[in-house]
XYZ file of C-alpha atoms in Angstrom:
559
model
C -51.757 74.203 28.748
C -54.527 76.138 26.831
C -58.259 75.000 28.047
C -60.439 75.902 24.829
C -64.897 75.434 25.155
C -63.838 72.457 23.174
C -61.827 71.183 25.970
C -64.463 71.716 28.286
C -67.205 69.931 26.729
C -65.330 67.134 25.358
C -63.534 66.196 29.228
C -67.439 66.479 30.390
C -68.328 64.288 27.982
C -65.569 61.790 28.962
C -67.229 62.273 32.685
C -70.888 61.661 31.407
C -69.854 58.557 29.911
C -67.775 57.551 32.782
C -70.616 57.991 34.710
C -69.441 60.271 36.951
C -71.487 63.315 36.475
C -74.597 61.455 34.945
C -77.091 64.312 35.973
C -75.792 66.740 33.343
C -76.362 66.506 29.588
C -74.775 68.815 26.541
C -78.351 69.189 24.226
C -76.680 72.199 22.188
C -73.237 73.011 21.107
C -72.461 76.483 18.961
C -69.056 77.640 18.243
C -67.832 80.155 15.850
C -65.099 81.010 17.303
C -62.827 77.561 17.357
C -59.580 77.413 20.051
C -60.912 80.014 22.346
C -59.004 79.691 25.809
C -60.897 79.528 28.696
C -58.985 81.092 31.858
C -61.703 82.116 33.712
C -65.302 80.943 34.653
C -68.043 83.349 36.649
C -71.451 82.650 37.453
C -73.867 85.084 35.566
C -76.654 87.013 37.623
C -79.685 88.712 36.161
C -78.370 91.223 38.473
C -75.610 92.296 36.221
C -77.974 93.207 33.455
C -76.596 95.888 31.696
C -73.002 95.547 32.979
C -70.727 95.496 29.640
C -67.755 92.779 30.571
C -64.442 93.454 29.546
C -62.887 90.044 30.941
C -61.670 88.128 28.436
C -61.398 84.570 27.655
C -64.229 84.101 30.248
C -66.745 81.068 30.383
C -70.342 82.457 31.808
C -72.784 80.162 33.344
C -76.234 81.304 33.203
C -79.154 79.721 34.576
C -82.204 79.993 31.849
C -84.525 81.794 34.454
C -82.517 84.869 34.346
C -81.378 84.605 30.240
C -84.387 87.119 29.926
C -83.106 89.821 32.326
C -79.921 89.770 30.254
C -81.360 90.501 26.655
C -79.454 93.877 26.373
C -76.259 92.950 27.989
C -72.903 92.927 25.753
C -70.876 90.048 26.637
C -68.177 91.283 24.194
C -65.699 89.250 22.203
C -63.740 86.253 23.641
C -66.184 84.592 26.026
C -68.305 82.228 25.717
C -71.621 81.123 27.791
C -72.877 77.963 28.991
C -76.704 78.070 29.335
C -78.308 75.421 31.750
C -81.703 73.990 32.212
C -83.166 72.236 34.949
C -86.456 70.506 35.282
C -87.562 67.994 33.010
C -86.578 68.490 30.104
C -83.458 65.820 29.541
C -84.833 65.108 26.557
C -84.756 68.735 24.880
C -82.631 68.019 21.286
C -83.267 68.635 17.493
C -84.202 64.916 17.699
C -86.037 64.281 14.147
C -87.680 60.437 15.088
C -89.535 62.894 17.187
C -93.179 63.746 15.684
C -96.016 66.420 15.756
C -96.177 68.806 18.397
C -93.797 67.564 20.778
C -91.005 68.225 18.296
C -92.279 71.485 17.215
C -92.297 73.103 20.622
C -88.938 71.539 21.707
C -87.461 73.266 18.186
C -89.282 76.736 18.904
C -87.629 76.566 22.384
C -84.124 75.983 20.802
C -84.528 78.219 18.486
C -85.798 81.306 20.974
C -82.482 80.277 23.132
C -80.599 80.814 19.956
C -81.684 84.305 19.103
C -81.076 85.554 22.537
C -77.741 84.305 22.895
C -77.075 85.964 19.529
C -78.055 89.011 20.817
C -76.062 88.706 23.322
C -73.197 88.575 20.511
C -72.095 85.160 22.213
C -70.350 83.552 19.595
C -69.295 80.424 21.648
C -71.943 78.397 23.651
C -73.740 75.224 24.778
C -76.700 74.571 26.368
C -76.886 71.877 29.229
C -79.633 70.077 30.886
C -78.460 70.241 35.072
C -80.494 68.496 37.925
C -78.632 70.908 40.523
C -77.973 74.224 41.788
C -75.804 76.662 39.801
C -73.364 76.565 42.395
C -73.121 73.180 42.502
C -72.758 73.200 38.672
C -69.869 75.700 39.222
C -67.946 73.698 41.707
C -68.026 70.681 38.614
C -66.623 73.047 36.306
C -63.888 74.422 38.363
C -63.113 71.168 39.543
C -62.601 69.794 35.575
C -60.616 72.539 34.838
C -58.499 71.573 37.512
C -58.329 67.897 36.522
C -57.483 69.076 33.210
C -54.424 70.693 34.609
C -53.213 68.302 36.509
C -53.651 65.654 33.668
C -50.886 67.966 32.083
C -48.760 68.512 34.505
C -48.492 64.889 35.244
C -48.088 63.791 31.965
C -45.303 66.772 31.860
C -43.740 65.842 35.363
C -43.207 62.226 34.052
C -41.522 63.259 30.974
C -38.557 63.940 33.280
C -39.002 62.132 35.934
C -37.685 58.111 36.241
C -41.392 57.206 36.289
C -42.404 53.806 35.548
C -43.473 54.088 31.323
C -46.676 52.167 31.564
C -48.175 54.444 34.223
C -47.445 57.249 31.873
C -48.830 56.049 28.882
C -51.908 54.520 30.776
C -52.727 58.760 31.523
C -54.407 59.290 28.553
C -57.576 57.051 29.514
C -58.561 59.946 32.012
C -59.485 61.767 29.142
C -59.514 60.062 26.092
C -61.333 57.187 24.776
C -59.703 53.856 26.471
C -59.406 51.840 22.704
C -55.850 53.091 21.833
C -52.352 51.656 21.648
C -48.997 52.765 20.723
C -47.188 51.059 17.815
C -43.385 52.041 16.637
C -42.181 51.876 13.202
C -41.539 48.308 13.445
C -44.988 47.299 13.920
C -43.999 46.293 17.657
C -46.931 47.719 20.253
C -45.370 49.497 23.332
C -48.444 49.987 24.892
C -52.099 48.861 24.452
C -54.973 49.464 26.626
C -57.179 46.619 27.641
C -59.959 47.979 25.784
C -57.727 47.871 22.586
C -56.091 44.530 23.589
C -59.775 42.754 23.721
C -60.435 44.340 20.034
C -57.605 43.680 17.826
C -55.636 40.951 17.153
C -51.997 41.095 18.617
C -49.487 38.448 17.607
C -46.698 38.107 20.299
C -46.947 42.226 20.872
C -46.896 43.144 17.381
C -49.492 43.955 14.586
C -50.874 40.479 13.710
C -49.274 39.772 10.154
C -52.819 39.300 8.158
C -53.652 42.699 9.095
C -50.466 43.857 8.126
C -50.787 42.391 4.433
C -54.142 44.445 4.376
C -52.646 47.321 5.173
C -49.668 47.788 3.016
C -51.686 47.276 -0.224
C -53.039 50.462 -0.027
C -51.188 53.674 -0.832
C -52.861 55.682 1.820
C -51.559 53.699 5.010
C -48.131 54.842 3.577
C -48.456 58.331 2.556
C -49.745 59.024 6.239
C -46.284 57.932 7.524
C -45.340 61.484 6.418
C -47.958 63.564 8.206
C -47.125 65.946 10.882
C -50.583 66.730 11.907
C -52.831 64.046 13.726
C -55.020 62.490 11.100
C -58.249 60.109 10.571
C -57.233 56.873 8.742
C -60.248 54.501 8.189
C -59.436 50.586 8.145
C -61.998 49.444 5.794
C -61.467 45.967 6.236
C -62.328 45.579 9.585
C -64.818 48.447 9.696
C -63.316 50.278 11.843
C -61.979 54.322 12.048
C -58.665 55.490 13.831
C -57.509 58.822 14.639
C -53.719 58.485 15.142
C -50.457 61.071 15.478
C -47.324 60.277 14.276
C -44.476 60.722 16.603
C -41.236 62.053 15.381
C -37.577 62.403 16.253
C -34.646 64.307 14.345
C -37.800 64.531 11.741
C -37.685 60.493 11.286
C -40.801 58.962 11.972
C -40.866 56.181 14.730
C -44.014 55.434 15.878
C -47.909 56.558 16.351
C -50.488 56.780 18.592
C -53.651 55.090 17.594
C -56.810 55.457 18.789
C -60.462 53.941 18.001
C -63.303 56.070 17.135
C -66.754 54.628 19.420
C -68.457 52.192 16.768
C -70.782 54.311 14.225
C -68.973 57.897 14.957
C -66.668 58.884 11.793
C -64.787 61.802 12.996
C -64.175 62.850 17.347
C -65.415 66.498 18.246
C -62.864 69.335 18.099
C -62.362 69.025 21.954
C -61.759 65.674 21.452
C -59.268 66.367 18.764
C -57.474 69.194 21.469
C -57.184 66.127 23.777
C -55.544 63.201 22.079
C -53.062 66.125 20.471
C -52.190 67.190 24.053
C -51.926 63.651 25.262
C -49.508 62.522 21.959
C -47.704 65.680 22.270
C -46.217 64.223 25.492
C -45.188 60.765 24.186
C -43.961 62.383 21.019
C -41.367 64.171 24.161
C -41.121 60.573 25.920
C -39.164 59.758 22.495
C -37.084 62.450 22.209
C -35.752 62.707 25.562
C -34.674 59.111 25.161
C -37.737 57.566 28.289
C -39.646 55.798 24.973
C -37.819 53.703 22.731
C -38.560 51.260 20.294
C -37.523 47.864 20.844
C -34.802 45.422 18.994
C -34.078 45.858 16.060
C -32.266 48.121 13.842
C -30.205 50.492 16.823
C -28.499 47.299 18.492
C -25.093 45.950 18.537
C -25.386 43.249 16.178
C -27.309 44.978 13.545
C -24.723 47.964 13.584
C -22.246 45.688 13.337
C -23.184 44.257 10.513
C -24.654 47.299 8.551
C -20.888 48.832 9.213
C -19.413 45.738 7.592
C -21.394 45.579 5.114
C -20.344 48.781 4.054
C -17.262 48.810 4.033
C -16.046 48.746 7.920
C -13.264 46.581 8.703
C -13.244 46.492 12.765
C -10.889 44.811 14.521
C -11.689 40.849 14.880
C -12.155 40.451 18.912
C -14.386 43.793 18.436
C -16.258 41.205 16.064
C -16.823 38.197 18.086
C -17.595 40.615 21.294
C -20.227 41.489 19.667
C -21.445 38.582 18.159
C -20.971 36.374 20.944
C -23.474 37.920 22.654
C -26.198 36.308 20.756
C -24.526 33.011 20.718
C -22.663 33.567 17.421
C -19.110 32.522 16.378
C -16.769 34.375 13.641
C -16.202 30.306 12.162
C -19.355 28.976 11.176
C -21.571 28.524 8.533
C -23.209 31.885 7.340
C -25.452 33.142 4.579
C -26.070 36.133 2.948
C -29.653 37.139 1.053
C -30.516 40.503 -0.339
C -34.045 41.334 -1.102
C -34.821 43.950 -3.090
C -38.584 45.045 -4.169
C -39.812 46.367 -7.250
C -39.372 50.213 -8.104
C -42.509 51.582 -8.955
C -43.662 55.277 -9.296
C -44.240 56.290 -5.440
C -42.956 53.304 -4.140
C -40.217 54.664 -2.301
C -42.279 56.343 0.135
C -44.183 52.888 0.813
C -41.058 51.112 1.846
C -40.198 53.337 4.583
C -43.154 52.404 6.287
C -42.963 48.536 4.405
C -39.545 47.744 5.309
C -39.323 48.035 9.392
C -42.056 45.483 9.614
C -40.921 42.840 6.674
C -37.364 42.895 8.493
C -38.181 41.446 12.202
C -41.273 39.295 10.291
C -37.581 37.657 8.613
C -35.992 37.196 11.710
C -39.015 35.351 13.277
C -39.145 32.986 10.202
C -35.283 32.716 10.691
C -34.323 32.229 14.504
C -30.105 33.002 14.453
C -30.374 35.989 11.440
C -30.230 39.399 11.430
C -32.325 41.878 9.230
C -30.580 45.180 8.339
C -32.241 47.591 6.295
C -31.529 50.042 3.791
C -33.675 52.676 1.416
C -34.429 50.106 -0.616
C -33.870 46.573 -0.009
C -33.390 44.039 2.983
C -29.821 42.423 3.444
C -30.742 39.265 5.721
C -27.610 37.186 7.466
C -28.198 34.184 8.335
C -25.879 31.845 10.865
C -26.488 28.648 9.203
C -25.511 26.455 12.646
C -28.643 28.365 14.316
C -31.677 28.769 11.868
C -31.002 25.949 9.611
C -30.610 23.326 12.724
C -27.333 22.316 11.958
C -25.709 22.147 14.991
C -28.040 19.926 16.676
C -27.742 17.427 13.282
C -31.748 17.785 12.593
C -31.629 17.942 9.271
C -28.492 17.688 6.677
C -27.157 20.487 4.666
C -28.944 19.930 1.568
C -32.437 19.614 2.951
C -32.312 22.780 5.001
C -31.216 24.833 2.692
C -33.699 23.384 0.298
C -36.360 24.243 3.508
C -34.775 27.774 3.630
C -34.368 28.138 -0.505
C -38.705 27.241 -0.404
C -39.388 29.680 2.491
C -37.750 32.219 0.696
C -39.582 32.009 -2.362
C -42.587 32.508 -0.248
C -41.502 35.433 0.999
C -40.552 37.016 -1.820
C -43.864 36.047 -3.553
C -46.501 37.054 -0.958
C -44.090 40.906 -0.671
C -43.323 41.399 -4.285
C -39.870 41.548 -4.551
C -37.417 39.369 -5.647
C -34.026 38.004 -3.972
C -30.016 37.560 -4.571
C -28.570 34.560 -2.398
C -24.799 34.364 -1.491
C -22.645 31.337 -1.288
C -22.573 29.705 2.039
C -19.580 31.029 3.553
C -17.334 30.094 6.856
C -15.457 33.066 8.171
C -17.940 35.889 9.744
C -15.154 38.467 8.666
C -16.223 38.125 5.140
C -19.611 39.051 5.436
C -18.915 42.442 2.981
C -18.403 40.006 0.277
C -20.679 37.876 0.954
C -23.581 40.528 0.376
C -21.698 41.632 -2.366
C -21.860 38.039 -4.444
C -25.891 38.053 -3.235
C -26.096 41.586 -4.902
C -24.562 40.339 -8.162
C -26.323 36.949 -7.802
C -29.219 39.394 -8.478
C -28.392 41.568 -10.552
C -27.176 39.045 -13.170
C -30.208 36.382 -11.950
C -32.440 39.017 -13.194
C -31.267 39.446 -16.436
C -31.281 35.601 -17.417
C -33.885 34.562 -15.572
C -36.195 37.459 -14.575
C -39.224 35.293 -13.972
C -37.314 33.538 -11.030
C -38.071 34.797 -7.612
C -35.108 34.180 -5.960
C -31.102 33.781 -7.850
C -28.326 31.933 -6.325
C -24.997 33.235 -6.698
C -23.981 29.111 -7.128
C -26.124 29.217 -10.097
C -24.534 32.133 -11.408
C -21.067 31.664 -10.615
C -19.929 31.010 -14.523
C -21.452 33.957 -16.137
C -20.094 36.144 -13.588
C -16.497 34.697 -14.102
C -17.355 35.762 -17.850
C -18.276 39.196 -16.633
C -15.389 39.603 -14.525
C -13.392 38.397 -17.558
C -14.337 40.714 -20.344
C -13.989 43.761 -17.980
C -10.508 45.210 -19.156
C -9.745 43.186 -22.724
C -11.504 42.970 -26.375
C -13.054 39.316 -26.857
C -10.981 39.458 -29.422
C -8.528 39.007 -27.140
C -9.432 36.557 -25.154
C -10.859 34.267 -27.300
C -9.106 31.000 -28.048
C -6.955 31.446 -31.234
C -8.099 27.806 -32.168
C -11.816 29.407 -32.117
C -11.022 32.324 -34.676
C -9.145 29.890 -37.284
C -12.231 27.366 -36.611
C -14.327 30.145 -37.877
C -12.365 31.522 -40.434
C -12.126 27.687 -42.227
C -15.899 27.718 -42.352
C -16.478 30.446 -43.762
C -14.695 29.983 -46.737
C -14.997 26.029 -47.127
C -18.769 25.844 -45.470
C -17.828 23.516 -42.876
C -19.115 23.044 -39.360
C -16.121 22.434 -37.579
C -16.148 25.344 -35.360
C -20.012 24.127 -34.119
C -18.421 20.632 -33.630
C -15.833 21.533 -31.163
C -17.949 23.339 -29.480
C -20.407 20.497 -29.317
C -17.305 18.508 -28.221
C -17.149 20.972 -25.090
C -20.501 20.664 -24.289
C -20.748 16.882 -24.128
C -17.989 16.292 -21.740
C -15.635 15.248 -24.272
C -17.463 12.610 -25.405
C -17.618 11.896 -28.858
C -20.397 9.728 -29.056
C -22.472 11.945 -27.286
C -21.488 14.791 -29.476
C -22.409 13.024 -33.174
C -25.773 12.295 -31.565
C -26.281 15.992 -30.993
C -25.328 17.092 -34.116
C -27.144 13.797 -35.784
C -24.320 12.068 -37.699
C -22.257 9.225 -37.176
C -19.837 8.686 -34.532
C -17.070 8.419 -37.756
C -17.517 11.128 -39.364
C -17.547 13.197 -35.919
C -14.040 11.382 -35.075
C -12.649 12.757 -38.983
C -14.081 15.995 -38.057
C -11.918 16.173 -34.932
C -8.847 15.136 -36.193
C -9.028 17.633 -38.758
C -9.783 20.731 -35.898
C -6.355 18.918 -34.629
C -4.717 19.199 -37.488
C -5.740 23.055 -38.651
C -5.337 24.507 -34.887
C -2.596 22.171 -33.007
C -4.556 22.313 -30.271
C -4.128 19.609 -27.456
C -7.572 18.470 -26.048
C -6.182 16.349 -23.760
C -4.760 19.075 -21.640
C -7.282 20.586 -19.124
C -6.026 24.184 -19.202
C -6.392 23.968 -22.839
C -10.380 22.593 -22.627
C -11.502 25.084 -20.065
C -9.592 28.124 -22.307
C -11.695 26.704 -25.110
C -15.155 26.870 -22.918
C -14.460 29.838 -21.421
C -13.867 31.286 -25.083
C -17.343 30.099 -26.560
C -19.226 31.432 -23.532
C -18.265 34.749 -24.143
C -18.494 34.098 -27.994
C -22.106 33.458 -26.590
C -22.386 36.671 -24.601
């Protein structure tokens, strides 16, 4: 562990505001030299005068009576001074509100304590209003140094020790501000102080989903989900500024540590800073040594399972139902399949890796009995019908919860921008693959015909996709009724409509009175019209393979 001046001042800080040591004050802080380690601390003498040090990294306290005697000393590079005054004079500061001559001698006797410490060449240095002795003022500085050690080597001890987690993370309120948490990539808190807990809104020990919204509308709260450094991220909408470190693992970010700034300060002091790295440099090694993780979701049994069978895994069917038993799931019953997929947008695809972990478990508590798996770029959300849509306990019929589920949905999708493909309910857990594979294709078709929609069913797309699947290997020109070309070919040359008149034929069920009224003429002449199609083509409209061969052929006629 590397103590820096920094350090120093910011633990004493801490200790001031704690209470503790209540009869010293920091008035003046000066460093040009940033990160200077500390390893040493003496008590400065007028009687050393002269003497040229050549210990480095040294911290010298001097008591102002004998700064005087020590006007021609040389210090040398790498130390630093701390300068303390006793008497009264607590109030000693650059303090503006101040008027007239009381403020004019307190900046004169600042500014004389300057220019002899930079004669001194002291680059590094503070000066402190003490009630005490200087040994006594020693014995606190040795003794925070030592504090300051030991915070580390606890918080390094527990790292590989079996010691309880919640003791470890509660370590960092010795020396850091008491208003943070720790939140993993899901959005899930692992640990909140009670400071924090009284100041924020938690919703059953995760980020409360209003704040959430607020958050992912803004670009910035996702391009920090790439930072390696720790970082200052304001939350504008509740007023409030965090400093925060993201913790990483195999270079995939998990989770962060996030801390509030005291109401009315914008940025922490640099010692400050040193601290809250030091403290979420040791959780960031609670993750990778496995003594952190993050909670359900994406890393258990049932979502590997089905992210493997989704693509493309075939395991063995008792492997299946081990698994799935466990959370009270069957391979026969009722299951659905919905793939949400958000817009693509320049710079996007850095948002959802941050978006994504929290939309997916926000599914699976709208949906108890589903399971959320993600991907780069969309959400593929399994539903077990018998659980989440009440069936089992014969609430509600089929048709009403899935119109309950159908509305929810759209919801959803609305409120996160993106838009949805839904499979066919489907009875057999072992064809889940497929299943994700008609919602994919429900969407991907739904958004060509019907873009505006926010959701597509693949039941409401189940024709044009037969089309599609049709026209994949022959020429229409081959699978077109031949009834349909000679139809055409008669019109053409004798400017009839009898080609249109089948078709309107097809479209009315087969019923002819229906059909003259769509094509406004009388029921008569539609009946001549037909028997002459019957006549010219042969066909037989009474046989069913024959009909649906005919309205197969004008719907790709149409495509």
């Amino acid at each position: 562990m590397k103590i820096t001046m920094e350090m120093l001042l910011a633990a004493w800080k801490h200790r001031t505001e704690g209470k503790k040591w209540n009869d010293l004050a920091i008035i003046l802080e000066h460093v040009e030299e940033p990160g200077m380690e500390i390893r040493h601390i003496r008590l400065a003498r007028s009687e050393d005068a002269g003497t040229r040090f050549d210990m480095k990294d040294t911290l010298f306290l001097v008591v102002e009576e004998e700064l005087s005697g020590m006007t021609g000393q040389r210090y040398g590079e790498g130390n630093a001074v701390f300068l303390f005054l006793s008497g009264d004079r607590e109030g000693l500061c650059r303090d503006e509100s101040k008027g007239g001559k009381q403020q004019e001698e307190e900046a004169v006797q600042i500014t004389r304590i300057e220019q002899v410490l930079s004669s001194l060449q002291i680059k590094n240095y503070a000066v402190i209003f003490a009630s005490e002795e200087p040994i006594g003022f020693l014995e606190k500085m040795e003794e925070l140094v030592l504090d300051l050690y030991s915070w580390d080597r606890e918080m390094t001890e527990g790292v590989y020790k079996d010691e309880d987690v919640k003791h470890f993370l509660s370590l960092g309120q010795a020396f850091l501000h008491k208003n943070y948490a720790i939140v993993d990539f899901d959005m899930n808190y692992m640990y909140v102080t009670e400071s924090y807990r009284r100041t924020h809104q938690i919703e059953e020990g995760r980020v409360d989903k209003e704040v959430f919204q607020s958050l992912i509308i803004h670009k910035k709260f996702h391009d920090v989900a790439y930072l390696k450094k720790p970082f200052y991220y304001v939350f504008e909408e509740q007023e409030v500024v965090n400093y925060c470190a993201n913790i990483f693992v195999d270079n995939q970010y998990i989770a962060r540590v996030v801390m509030d700034l005291p109401d009315g300060r914008q940025r922490l002091s640099a010692g400050e800073e040193e601290l809250f790295s030091l403290y979420a440099g040791h959780v960031q090694d609670m993750f990778r040594y496995g003594k952190l993780i993050p909670g359900k979701h994406q890393n258990d049994r049932l979502h590997n399972l089905c992210r493997q069978m989704i693509q493309g895994d075939e395991p063995e069917q008792e492997t299946v139902q081990k698994t799935i038993g466990r959370y009270g799931w069957k391979i026969e019953e009722e299951y659905l399949v919905v793939v949400i997929r958000f817009f693509e947008e320049k710079g996007w695809d850095a948002q959802l890796k941050t978006t994504l972990p929290f939309l997916a478990v926000q599914l699976e508590q709208e949906w108890m009995g589903s399971c959320a798996v993600r991907s780069e770029s969309e959400i593929i959300l399994i539903l077990n019908c018998e659980i989440c849509m009440n069936r089992g306990k014969g609430k509600k019929d089929i048709q009403s919860a899935y119109g309950d589920l159908l509305q929810k949905m759209a919801y959803f999708v609305r409120d996160n921008v993106c838009r949805a493909g839904v499979s066919p309910v489907f009875h057999n857990f072992m064809e889940l693959k497929q299943a994700g594979e008609a919602a994919r294709e429900a969407l991907r078709i739904g958004m060509v015909q019907e873009p505006e929609l926010w959701y597509h069913l693949f039941d409401e797309i189940r024709l044009p996709y037969y089309i599609e699947q049709i026209r994949r290997e022959l020429p229409d020109s081959m699978l077109v009724h031949p009834a349909v070309g000679v139809l055409d070919e008669y019109d053409r040359s004798q400017g009839t409509e009898l080609a249109l008149t089948l078709e309107t034929f097809l479209e009315s069920g087969m019923n002819m009175t229906k059909a003259s009224e769509r094509l406004y003429i009388h029921r008569t002449t539609f009946c001549r019209r037909m028997d002459h199609i019957r006549k010219l083509t042969g066909v037989n409209l009474e046989d069913p393979d024959t009909i649906l061969s005919l309205q197969i052929s004008y719907r790709i006629r149409k495509v």
